[in-house]
Amino acid sequence: MTEPLYQLTDLSKRYTRGKESITIFEKLTMTIPAGDFIAIMGPSGSGKTTLLNLLGGIDAPSSGEVVFEGKRIDNMSQGALAKWRAANVGFIFQFYNLMPTLTAAQNVELPLLLTKLGGKERKQRVRTALDIVGIADRAGHRPTQLSGGQQQRVAIARAIVADPEVLLCDEPTGDLDRATADEVLATLQLLNKELGKAIVMVTHDPSAAKYAQRELHLDKGRFVEKELVT
Amino acid sequence: MFKQTAAITAMNIRSIPQRLGMSLAAIVSIAFVVGVLLAFMAMANGFCATVSGTGAEDVAVMLRAGSQAELNSNMSRDEVLLVERGPGIAAGGNGAPVTSAELYVIVDGKKRGSGTDANLPLRGVGPEGPQMRAGFTMTEGRMFEPGAAELIVGEGVIREFSGFELGEEIRLGTNTWRVVGVFSTGGTVFDSEIWSEIGVLQNLYSRGSSVQSMRAQMTSPEAIEELQAYVENEPRLNLDVQSEKEFLASQAGGTVTLIKFLGWPLAVAMAIGALAGAWNTMYSSVDARTKEIATLRAIGFSGFAAFLGTMIESLALAILGGILGAVAAYLLFDGISASTLGGGFTQVVFSFAVTPASLIAAMILAIIVGFLAGFFPAMRAARVPLLAVHQD
């Protein structure tokens, strides 16, 4: 039996605000196999983004374990987590989170600056990533010179350029119109199917969720799973 | 780490135009700090170089014991003759010791810039006096004639005071003099003086045969110690003997210290103000880029790279301000002529000098301001919460 990409065990997340303790979810257990494409849905405040943060190592659980390819990440130091993220995770955010002073190519190159690749090889990889998402002709443009859909494509290129195992997407189409959203989702689906990238996508949008292999509905700290035909 | 830091620094620097007003304010305030400090240091350096910079080590200066300045000193004719018999004094072509007994009186001059009256030194010198000043040359006219009420005037006096031009007839006290020459000693304190023949000055100012100071050309710098020992052991002499270099340094010391003690506190007070401004700028810079920094951290950039990037931005602003201040101070102050009260209660004409040492000191101050202004904002950058990636 192959090792799952993620194994979450008894995962809990609580926030303390003053004297009040707010439980986001309690003892959540789930497995994400390699190459999976999951859409996580649920009402606002259900903990979708919190779960994504825990998967990406940018937040720590209150208790429980997050295991990635057999290795616990929830107890890693900040430095070790940064290196783990650089090697294994690509993030895609709702508002793209591109660096406004950099060109599209320079934005895409950022994760490669954390590798030992030389300048020439970095440039080549950047071009390949931009080609995959179909925006190579905008390589020299700054984010302000690009449409929302183009910016999200640049963000996807940035997420895949270092060839991570998993893409964590937080409402990737939340800021886009329907047609553009469909193009972006089709790109994500392509990355999943052709390149084998595991994708965990948080979304409110049922149409977006249809691009995934399965939907997980998070509500009151519990999952309700639904297999999709894609 | 280098690539990470370089990338963050480049982003920080490129985003400066988004905070142009605040960044410019930080740069300009640091430029003012550096400019003010350099102005005071240039004044102190220029004055110091003029008064003490070119004093000779092999010329002995003698004043009455305990006199702080020539103005307070007095020596009799007998004392002069006794000194001339002392050891270590060089002999001239005629075999006589090379010495110059000198009289020093104060006369009025009118400043060209302000039109105000100021004290000028009128020095009566012996025949050997001019040649005992290194670099002495007549730049215009001729030397005064012995016995005539004639003056030669230093270049500094001509530059800063009116009424002493070549050929002018001028009234100093109750006497009328004619300016017959202009001399230079290469920018030393003597360029701020007016000279006449000592006998004429003694007569016109009713000083009999007394003088106020005496200079002796020694055979070597070490020979001054022999002369000091001779003077100490001669009960008829009550004199202080020191090299001209030491004497001029002591004359400059008080004024230089005063200028520096005014300049540094003022610069430090301004630096505190500039620090507050730069600090504010850097905090704004970090706050404006919180989401960007968090995104970079999420991608895998280290907190230390974010710290260094912010520090480098702060130091870059400070260095830019420092260079701006230094260039402005150099263009505005270096070489400009001014006069101030010297050790002998007379005006000393000097040129401001922006020296490499003072430039380095001012740049160090700018870098310290940049470092302090950047440190805590850089700490904040390093600790930006990763969850800030979700900020709208």
mmCIF file with all atom_site columns, C-alpha atoms in Angstrom, chain B residues 14-202:
data_model
loop_
_atom_site.group_PDB
_atom_site.id
_atom_site.type_symbol
_atom_site.label_atom_id
_atom_site.label_alt_id
_atom_site.label_comp_id
_atom_site.label_asym_id
_atom_site.label_entity_id
_atom_site.label_seq_id
_atom_site.pdbx_PDB_ins_code
_atom_site.Cartn_x
_atom_site.Cartn_y
_atom_site.Cartn_z
_atom_site.occupancy
_atom_site.B_iso_or_equiv
_atom_site.pdbx_formal_charge
_atom_site.auth_seq_id
_atom_site.auth_comp_id
_atom_site.auth_asym_id
_atom_site.auth_atom_id
_atom_site.pdbx_PDB_model_num
ATOM 1   C CA . ARG B 1 14  ? 11.687 49.150  -5.942 1.00 0.00 ? 14  ARG B CA 1
ATOM 2   C CA . SER B 1 15  ? 8.691  49.831  -3.724 1.00 0.00 ? 15  SER B CA 1
ATOM 3   C CA . ILE B 1 16  ? 10.221 53.052  -2.333 1.00 0.00 ? 16  ILE B CA 1
ATOM 4   C CA . PRO B 1 17  ? 8.365  55.184  -4.940 1.00 0.00 ? 17  PRO B CA 1
ATOM 5   C CA . GLN B 1 18  ? 5.128  53.978  -3.314 1.00 0.00 ? 18  GLN B CA 1
ATOM 6   C CA . ARG B 1 19  ? 6.297  55.718  -0.113 1.00 0.00 ? 19  ARG B CA 1
ATOM 7   C CA . LEU B 1 20  ? 8.189  58.466  -1.886 1.00 0.00 ? 20  LEU B CA 1
ATOM 8   C CA . GLY B 1 21  ? 7.202  61.321  0.437  1.00 0.00 ? 21  GLY B CA 1
ATOM 9   C CA . MET B 1 22  ? 8.171  59.529  3.623  1.00 0.00 ? 22  MET B CA 1
ATOM 10  C CA . SER B 1 23  ? 11.321 58.086  2.099  1.00 0.00 ? 23  SER B CA 1
ATOM 11  C CA . LEU B 1 24  ? 12.402 61.503  0.842  1.00 0.00 ? 24  LEU B CA 1
ATOM 12  C CA . ALA B 1 25  ? 11.708 63.014  4.265  1.00 0.00 ? 25  ALA B CA 1
ATOM 13  C CA . ALA B 1 26  ? 13.946 60.387  5.860  1.00 0.00 ? 26  ALA B CA 1
ATOM 14  C CA . ILE B 1 27  ? 16.684 60.956  3.284  1.00 0.00 ? 27  ILE B CA 1
ATOM 15  C CA . VAL B 1 28  ? 16.540 64.748  3.628  1.00 0.00 ? 28  VAL B CA 1
ATOM 16  C CA . SER B 1 29  ? 16.513 64.689  7.433  1.00 0.00 ? 29  SER B CA 1
ATOM 17  C CA . ILE B 1 30  ? 19.599 62.467  7.462  1.00 0.00 ? 30  ILE B CA 1
ATOM 18  C CA . ALA B 1 31  ? 21.184 64.747  4.849  1.00 0.00 ? 31  ALA B CA 1
ATOM 19  C CA . PHE B 1 32  ? 20.610 67.710  7.189  1.00 0.00 ? 32  PHE B CA 1
ATOM 20  C CA . VAL B 1 33  ? 22.246 65.854  10.078 1.00 0.00 ? 33  VAL B CA 1
ATOM 21  C CA . VAL B 1 34  ? 25.289 65.066  7.975  1.00 0.00 ? 34  VAL B CA 1
ATOM 22  C CA . GLY B 1 35  ? 25.361 68.574  6.476  1.00 0.00 ? 35  GLY B CA 1
ATOM 23  C CA . VAL B 1 36  ? 25.264 70.340  9.837  1.00 0.00 ? 36  VAL B CA 1
ATOM 24  C CA . LEU B 1 37  ? 27.869 68.059  11.353 1.00 0.00 ? 37  LEU B CA 1
ATOM 25  C CA . LEU B 1 38  ? 30.162 68.493  8.360  1.00 0.00 ? 38  LEU B CA 1
ATOM 26  C CA . ALA B 1 39  ? 29.733 72.273  8.439  1.00 0.00 ? 39  ALA B CA 1
ATOM 27  C CA . PHE B 1 40  ? 30.914 72.421  12.041 1.00 0.00 ? 40  PHE B CA 1
ATOM 28  C CA . MET B 1 41  ? 33.702 69.947  11.421 1.00 0.00 ? 41  MET B CA 1
ATOM 29  C CA . ALA B 1 42  ? 34.786 71.842  8.309  1.00 0.00 ? 42  ALA B CA 1
ATOM 30  C CA . MET B 1 43  ? 34.930 75.005  10.395 1.00 0.00 ? 43  MET B CA 1
ATOM 31  C CA . ALA B 1 44  ? 36.954 73.302  13.138 1.00 0.00 ? 44  ALA B CA 1
ATOM 32  C CA . ASN B 1 45  ? 39.246 71.573  10.619 1.00 0.00 ? 45  ASN B CA 1
ATOM 33  C CA . GLY B 1 46  ? 39.820 74.772  8.669  1.00 0.00 ? 46  GLY B CA 1
ATOM 34  C CA . PHE B 1 47  ? 40.541 76.803  11.771 1.00 0.00 ? 47  PHE B CA 1
ATOM 35  C CA . CYS B 1 48  ? 42.825 74.103  13.167 1.00 0.00 ? 48  CYS B CA 1
ATOM 36  C CA . ALA B 1 49  ? 44.704 73.753  9.884  1.00 0.00 ? 49  ALA B CA 1
ATOM 37  C CA . THR B 1 50  ? 45.152 77.508  9.636  1.00 0.00 ? 50  THR B CA 1
ATOM 38  C CA . VAL B 1 51  ? 46.304 78.132  13.185 1.00 0.00 ? 51  VAL B CA 1
ATOM 39  C CA . SER B 1 52  ? 48.317 75.029  13.966 1.00 0.00 ? 52  SER B CA 1
ATOM 40  C CA . GLY B 1 53  ? 48.679 73.161  10.701 1.00 0.00 ? 53  GLY B CA 1
ATOM 41  C CA . THR B 1 54  ? 51.929 74.607  9.513  1.00 0.00 ? 54  THR B CA 1
ATOM 42  C CA . GLY B 1 55  ? 53.768 75.554  12.707 1.00 0.00 ? 55  GLY B CA 1
ATOM 43  C CA . ALA B 1 56  ? 57.433 74.676  12.435 1.00 0.00 ? 56  ALA B CA 1
ATOM 44  C CA . GLU B 1 57  ? 59.008 72.208  14.830 1.00 0.00 ? 57  GLU B CA 1
ATOM 45  C CA . ASP B 1 58  ? 62.436 73.807  14.583 1.00 0.00 ? 58  ASP B CA 1
ATOM 46  C CA . VAL B 1 59  ? 61.335 77.339  15.436 1.00 0.00 ? 59  VAL B CA 1
ATOM 47  C CA . ALA B 1 60  ? 61.248 78.186  19.150 1.00 0.00 ? 60  ALA B CA 1
ATOM 48  C CA . VAL B 1 61  ? 58.665 80.669  20.404 1.00 0.00 ? 61  VAL B CA 1
ATOM 49  C CA . MET B 1 62  ? 59.306 82.439  23.684 1.00 0.00 ? 62  MET B CA 1
ATOM 50  C CA . LEU B 1 63  ? 56.745 84.301  25.796 1.00 0.00 ? 63  LEU B CA 1
ATOM 51  C CA . ARG B 1 64  ? 56.843 85.599  29.342 1.00 0.00 ? 64  ARG B CA 1
ATOM 52  C CA . ALA B 1 65  ? 56.260 82.616  31.678 1.00 0.00 ? 65  ALA B CA 1
ATOM 53  C CA . GLY B 1 66  ? 52.559 81.988  32.244 1.00 0.00 ? 66  GLY B CA 1
ATOM 54  C CA . SER B 1 67  ? 51.391 84.046  29.258 1.00 0.00 ? 67  SER B CA 1
ATOM 55  C CA . GLN B 1 68  ? 48.701 82.213  27.328 1.00 0.00 ? 68  GLN B CA 1
ATOM 56  C CA . ALA B 1 69  ? 49.052 84.459  24.281 1.00 0.00 ? 69  ALA B CA 1
ATOM 57  C CA . GLU B 1 70  ? 51.429 87.004  22.801 1.00 0.00 ? 70  GLU B CA 1
ATOM 58  C CA . LEU B 1 71  ? 49.065 89.792  23.816 1.00 0.00 ? 71  LEU B CA 1
ATOM 59  C CA . ASN B 1 72  ? 49.689 89.090  27.526 1.00 0.00 ? 72  ASN B CA 1
ATOM 60  C CA . SER B 1 73  ? 53.424 88.655  27.171 1.00 0.00 ? 73  SER B CA 1
ATOM 61  C CA . ASN B 1 74  ? 56.250 91.100  27.644 1.00 0.00 ? 74  ASN B CA 1
ATOM 62  C CA . MET B 1 75  ? 60.000 90.738  27.190 1.00 0.00 ? 75  MET B CA 1
ATOM 63  C CA . SER B 1 76  ? 62.723 93.293  27.810 1.00 0.00 ? 76  SER B CA 1
ATOM 64  C CA . ARG B 1 77  ? 65.612 94.079  25.481 1.00 0.00 ? 77  ARG B CA 1
ATOM 65  C CA . ASP B 1 78  ? 67.965 92.397  27.990 1.00 0.00 ? 78  ASP B CA 1
ATOM 66  C CA . GLU B 1 79  ? 65.969 89.182  27.865 1.00 0.00 ? 79  GLU B CA 1
ATOM 67  C CA . VAL B 1 80  ? 66.152 89.204  24.077 1.00 0.00 ? 80  VAL B CA 1
ATOM 68  C CA . LEU B 1 81  ? 69.933 89.578  24.163 1.00 0.00 ? 81  LEU B CA 1
ATOM 69  C CA . LEU B 1 82  ? 70.259 86.793  26.738 1.00 0.00 ? 82  LEU B CA 1
ATOM 70  C CA . VAL B 1 83  ? 68.180 84.422  24.633 1.00 0.00 ? 83  VAL B CA 1
ATOM 71  C CA . GLU B 1 84  ? 70.302 85.167  21.576 1.00 0.00 ? 84  GLU B CA 1
ATOM 72  C CA . ARG B 1 85  ? 73.297 83.794  23.482 1.00 0.00 ? 85  ARG B CA 1
ATOM 73  C CA . GLY B 1 86  ? 71.440 80.537  24.140 1.00 0.00 ? 86  GLY B CA 1
ATOM 74  C CA . PRO B 1 87  ? 72.419 77.149  22.670 1.00 0.00 ? 87  PRO B CA 1
ATOM 75  C CA . GLY B 1 88  ? 70.958 75.468  19.615 1.00 0.00 ? 88  GLY B CA 1
ATOM 76  C CA . ILE B 1 89  ? 70.043 78.644  17.717 1.00 0.00 ? 89  ILE B CA 1
ATOM 77  C CA . ALA B 1 90  ? 70.979 78.577  14.037 1.00 0.00 ? 90  ALA B CA 1
ATOM 78  C CA . ALA B 1 91  ? 73.428 81.192  12.790 1.00 0.00 ? 91  ALA B CA 1
ATOM 79  C CA . GLY B 1 92  ? 72.766 83.374  9.777  1.00 0.00 ? 92  GLY B CA 1
ATOM 80  C CA . GLY B 1 93  ? 75.136 84.297  6.961  1.00 0.00 ? 93  GLY B CA 1
ATOM 81  C CA . ASN B 1 94  ? 76.814 86.938  9.106  1.00 0.00 ? 94  ASN B CA 1
ATOM 82  C CA . GLY B 1 95  ? 77.234 84.490  12.001 1.00 0.00 ? 95  GLY B CA 1
ATOM 83  C CA . ALA B 1 96  ? 74.526 86.198  14.068 1.00 0.00 ? 96  ALA B CA 1
ATOM 84  C CA . PRO B 1 97  ? 71.754 84.046  15.600 1.00 0.00 ? 97  PRO B CA 1
ATOM 85  C CA . VAL B 1 98  ? 68.594 83.885  13.486 1.00 0.00 ? 98  VAL B CA 1
ATOM 86  C CA . THR B 1 99  ? 65.943 85.364  15.778 1.00 0.00 ? 99  THR B CA 1
ATOM 87  C CA . SER B 1 100 ? 63.019 87.758  15.521 1.00 0.00 ? 100 SER B CA 1
ATOM 88  C CA . ALA B 1 101 ? 61.838 89.788  18.494 1.00 0.00 ? 101 ALA B CA 1
ATOM 89  C CA . GLU B 1 102 ? 58.250 90.754  17.793 1.00 0.00 ? 102 GLU B CA 1
ATOM 90  C CA . LEU B 1 103 ? 55.645 93.184  19.019 1.00 0.00 ? 103 LEU B CA 1
ATOM 91  C CA . TYR B 1 104 ? 51.947 92.410  18.707 1.00 0.00 ? 104 TYR B CA 1
ATOM 92  C CA . VAL B 1 105 ? 49.249 95.071  18.914 1.00 0.00 ? 105 VAL B CA 1
ATOM 93  C CA . ILE B 1 106 ? 45.572 95.068  18.051 1.00 0.00 ? 106 ILE B CA 1
ATOM 94  C CA . VAL B 1 107 ? 44.099 97.379  15.403 1.00 0.00 ? 107 VAL B CA 1
ATOM 95  C CA . ASP B 1 108 ? 40.611 97.787  13.971 1.00 0.00 ? 108 ASP B CA 1
ATOM 96  C CA . GLY B 1 109 ? 39.530 96.318  10.666 1.00 0.00 ? 109 GLY B CA 1
ATOM 97  C CA . LYS B 1 110 ? 36.205 96.401  8.848  1.00 0.00 ? 110 LYS B CA 1
ATOM 98  C CA . LYS B 1 111 ? 34.784 93.065  7.651  1.00 0.00 ? 111 LYS B CA 1
ATOM 99  C CA . ARG B 1 112 ? 33.860 93.039  3.978  1.00 0.00 ? 112 ARG B CA 1
ATOM 100 C CA . GLY B 1 113 ? 30.790 90.852  4.438  1.00 0.00 ? 113 GLY B CA 1
ATOM 101 C CA . SER B 1 114 ? 29.076 92.470  7.403  1.00 0.00 ? 114 SER B CA 1
ATOM 102 C CA . GLY B 1 115 ? 30.755 95.884  7.534  1.00 0.00 ? 115 GLY B CA 1
ATOM 103 C CA . THR B 1 116 ? 31.346 95.392  11.256 1.00 0.00 ? 116 THR B CA 1
ATOM 104 C CA . ASP B 1 117 ? 34.564 96.281  13.093 1.00 0.00 ? 117 ASP B CA 1
ATOM 105 C CA . ALA B 1 118 ? 36.803 93.444  14.249 1.00 0.00 ? 118 ALA B CA 1
ATOM 106 C CA . ASN B 1 119 ? 40.244 93.165  15.837 1.00 0.00 ? 119 ASN B CA 1
ATOM 107 C CA . LEU B 1 120 ? 43.222 92.533  13.606 1.00 0.00 ? 120 LEU B CA 1
ATOM 108 C CA . PRO B 1 121 ? 46.777 91.803  14.724 1.00 0.00 ? 121 PRO B CA 1
ATOM 109 C CA . LEU B 1 122 ? 49.498 94.261  13.723 1.00 0.00 ? 122 LEU B CA 1
ATOM 110 C CA . ARG B 1 123 ? 52.846 92.549  14.211 1.00 0.00 ? 123 ARG B CA 1
ATOM 111 C CA . GLY B 1 124 ? 56.197 94.254  14.300 1.00 0.00 ? 124 GLY B CA 1
ATOM 112 C CA . VAL B 1 125 ? 58.834 91.839  13.028 1.00 0.00 ? 125 VAL B CA 1
ATOM 113 C CA . GLY B 1 126 ? 62.611 91.849  12.918 1.00 0.00 ? 126 GLY B CA 1
ATOM 114 C CA . PRO B 1 127 ? 64.588 91.467  9.679  1.00 0.00 ? 127 PRO B CA 1
ATOM 115 C CA . GLU B 1 128 ? 64.643 87.669  10.024 1.00 0.00 ? 128 GLU B CA 1
ATOM 116 C CA . GLY B 1 129 ? 60.937 87.433  10.953 1.00 0.00 ? 129 GLY B CA 1
ATOM 117 C CA . PRO B 1 130 ? 59.438 86.892  7.475  1.00 0.00 ? 130 PRO B CA 1
ATOM 118 C CA . GLN B 1 131 ? 61.929 84.195  6.486  1.00 0.00 ? 131 GLN B CA 1
ATOM 119 C CA . MET B 1 132 ? 61.193 82.261  9.698  1.00 0.00 ? 132 MET B CA 1
ATOM 120 C CA . ARG B 1 133 ? 57.639 81.631  8.394  1.00 0.00 ? 133 ARG B CA 1
ATOM 121 C CA . ALA B 1 134 ? 57.740 78.670  6.032  1.00 0.00 ? 134 ALA B CA 1
ATOM 122 C CA . GLY B 1 135 ? 56.285 79.523  2.660  1.00 0.00 ? 135 GLY B CA 1
ATOM 123 C CA . PHE B 1 136 ? 56.503 83.292  3.096  1.00 0.00 ? 136 PHE B CA 1
ATOM 124 C CA . THR B 1 137 ? 56.312 85.114  -0.235 1.00 0.00 ? 137 THR B CA 1
ATOM 125 C CA . MET B 1 138 ? 55.469 88.656  -1.315 1.00 0.00 ? 138 MET B CA 1
ATOM 126 C CA . THR B 1 139 ? 52.567 88.258  -3.742 1.00 0.00 ? 139 THR B CA 1
ATOM 127 C CA . GLU B 1 140 ? 52.211 91.954  -4.545 1.00 0.00 ? 140 GLU B CA 1
ATOM 128 C CA . GLY B 1 141 ? 54.208 95.136  -3.965 1.00 0.00 ? 141 GLY B CA 1
ATOM 129 C CA . ARG B 1 142 ? 57.396 95.150  -1.865 1.00 0.00 ? 142 ARG B CA 1
ATOM 130 C CA . MET B 1 143 ? 58.698 94.653  1.671  1.00 0.00 ? 143 MET B CA 1
ATOM 131 C CA . PHE B 1 144 ? 58.396 97.605  4.063  1.00 0.00 ? 144 PHE B CA 1
ATOM 132 C CA . GLU B 1 145 ? 61.420 99.889  4.404  1.00 0.00 ? 145 GLU B CA 1
ATOM 133 C CA . PRO B 1 146 ? 63.118 99.957  7.823  1.00 0.00 ? 146 PRO B CA 1
ATOM 134 C CA . GLY B 1 147 ? 62.141 103.115 9.709  1.00 0.00 ? 147 GLY B CA 1
ATOM 135 C CA . ALA B 1 148 ? 59.141 103.900 7.459  1.00 0.00 ? 148 ALA B CA 1
ATOM 136 C CA . ALA B 1 149 ? 55.477 103.708 8.543  1.00 0.00 ? 149 ALA B CA 1
ATOM 137 C CA . GLU B 1 150 ? 54.799 101.029 5.973  1.00 0.00 ? 150 GLU B CA 1
ATOM 138 C CA . LEU B 1 151 ? 52.774 97.861  6.196  1.00 0.00 ? 151 LEU B CA 1
ATOM 139 C CA . ILE B 1 152 ? 52.631 94.575  4.400  1.00 0.00 ? 152 ILE B CA 1
ATOM 140 C CA . VAL B 1 153 ? 49.284 92.786  4.643  1.00 0.00 ? 153 VAL B CA 1
ATOM 141 C CA . GLY B 1 154 ? 48.449 89.094  4.693  1.00 0.00 ? 154 GLY B CA 1
ATOM 142 C CA . GLU B 1 155 ? 46.261 87.684  1.893  1.00 0.00 ? 155 GLU B CA 1
ATOM 143 C CA . GLY B 1 156 ? 43.591 86.619  4.384  1.00 0.00 ? 156 GLY B CA 1
ATOM 144 C CA . VAL B 1 157 ? 43.216 90.205  5.583  1.00 0.00 ? 157 VAL B CA 1
ATOM 145 C CA . ILE B 1 158 ? 42.819 91.454  2.017  1.00 0.00 ? 158 ILE B CA 1
ATOM 146 C CA . ARG B 1 159 ? 40.185 88.778  1.388  1.00 0.00 ? 159 ARG B CA 1
ATOM 147 C CA . GLU B 1 160 ? 38.043 89.353  4.450  1.00 0.00 ? 160 GLU B CA 1
ATOM 148 C CA . PHE B 1 161 ? 38.629 93.009  5.391  1.00 0.00 ? 161 PHE B CA 1
ATOM 149 C CA . SER B 1 162 ? 38.265 96.232  3.446  1.00 0.00 ? 162 SER B CA 1
ATOM 150 C CA . GLY B 1 163 ? 40.648 99.202  3.334  1.00 0.00 ? 163 GLY B CA 1
ATOM 151 C CA . PHE B 1 164 ? 43.942 97.296  3.261  1.00 0.00 ? 164 PHE B CA 1
ATOM 152 C CA . GLU B 1 165 ? 44.468 97.160  -0.487 1.00 0.00 ? 165 GLU B CA 1
ATOM 153 C CA . LEU B 1 166 ? 47.911 97.759  -1.921 1.00 0.00 ? 166 LEU B CA 1
ATOM 154 C CA . GLY B 1 167 ? 48.768 101.498 -2.028 1.00 0.00 ? 167 GLY B CA 1
ATOM 155 C CA . GLU B 1 168 ? 46.071 102.465 0.472  1.00 0.00 ? 168 GLU B CA 1
ATOM 156 C CA . GLU B 1 169 ? 46.921 104.959 3.132  1.00 0.00 ? 169 GLU B CA 1
ATOM 157 C CA . ILE B 1 170 ? 45.225 103.926 6.348  1.00 0.00 ? 170 ILE B CA 1
ATOM 158 C CA . ARG B 1 171 ? 44.873 105.324 9.813  1.00 0.00 ? 171 ARG B CA 1
ATOM 159 C CA . LEU B 1 172 ? 45.407 102.898 12.679 1.00 0.00 ? 172 LEU B CA 1
ATOM 160 C CA . GLY B 1 173 ? 44.944 104.614 16.059 1.00 0.00 ? 173 GLY B CA 1
ATOM 161 C CA . THR B 1 174 ? 46.719 107.967 15.840 1.00 0.00 ? 174 THR B CA 1
ATOM 162 C CA . ASN B 1 175 ? 49.087 106.942 13.093 1.00 0.00 ? 175 ASN B CA 1
ATOM 163 C CA . THR B 1 176 ? 48.916 106.916 9.330  1.00 0.00 ? 176 THR B CA 1
ATOM 164 C CA . TRP B 1 177 ? 50.429 103.966 7.451  1.00 0.00 ? 177 TRP B CA 1
ATOM 165 C CA . ARG B 1 178 ? 50.838 103.024 3.821  1.00 0.00 ? 178 ARG B CA 1
ATOM 166 C CA . VAL B 1 179 ? 50.228 99.503  2.517  1.00 0.00 ? 179 VAL B CA 1
ATOM 167 C CA . VAL B 1 180 ? 53.255 98.683  0.337  1.00 0.00 ? 180 VAL B CA 1
ATOM 168 C CA . GLY B 1 181 ? 52.925 94.934  -0.072 1.00 0.00 ? 181 GLY B CA 1
ATOM 169 C CA . VAL B 1 182 ? 50.801 91.835  0.194  1.00 0.00 ? 182 VAL B CA 1
ATOM 170 C CA . PHE B 1 183 ? 52.246 88.578  1.481  1.00 0.00 ? 183 PHE B CA 1
ATOM 171 C CA . SER B 1 184 ? 51.247 84.954  1.748  1.00 0.00 ? 184 SER B CA 1
ATOM 172 C CA . THR B 1 185 ? 52.379 82.158  4.038  1.00 0.00 ? 185 THR B CA 1
ATOM 173 C CA . GLY B 1 186 ? 50.326 79.540  2.236  1.00 0.00 ? 186 GLY B CA 1
ATOM 174 C CA . GLY B 1 187 ? 47.093 79.866  4.215  1.00 0.00 ? 187 GLY B CA 1
ATOM 175 C CA . THR B 1 188 ? 48.566 79.793  7.731  1.00 0.00 ? 188 THR B CA 1
ATOM 176 C CA . VAL B 1 189 ? 47.461 82.008  10.622 1.00 0.00 ? 189 VAL B CA 1
ATOM 177 C CA . PHE B 1 190 ? 50.019 84.652  9.606  1.00 0.00 ? 190 PHE B CA 1
ATOM 178 C CA . ASP B 1 191 ? 47.946 85.432  6.506  1.00 0.00 ? 191 ASP B CA 1
ATOM 179 C CA . SER B 1 192 ? 45.472 87.013  8.949  1.00 0.00 ? 192 SER B CA 1
ATOM 180 C CA . GLU B 1 193 ? 48.098 89.539  10.138 1.00 0.00 ? 193 GLU B CA 1
ATOM 181 C CA . ILE B 1 194 ? 49.460 92.939  9.195  1.00 0.00 ? 194 ILE B CA 1
ATOM 182 C CA . TRP B 1 195 ? 53.204 93.381  9.551  1.00 0.00 ? 195 TRP B CA 1
ATOM 183 C CA . SER B 1 196 ? 55.483 96.333  9.998  1.00 0.00 ? 196 SER B CA 1
ATOM 184 C CA . GLU B 1 197 ? 59.099 96.837  10.942 1.00 0.00 ? 197 GLU B CA 1
ATOM 185 C CA . ILE B 1 198 ? 59.361 96.332  14.731 1.00 0.00 ? 198 ILE B CA 1
ATOM 186 C CA . GLY B 1 199 ? 61.306 99.525  15.472 1.00 0.00 ? 199 GLY B CA 1
ATOM 187 C CA . VAL B 1 200 ? 58.625 101.660 13.810 1.00 0.00 ? 200 VAL B CA 1
ATOM 188 C CA . LEU B 1 201 ? 55.863 99.908  15.722 1.00 0.00 ? 201 LEU B CA 1
ATOM 189 C CA . GLN B 1 202 ? 57.702 100.277 19.040 1.00 0.00 ? 202 GLN B CA 1
#
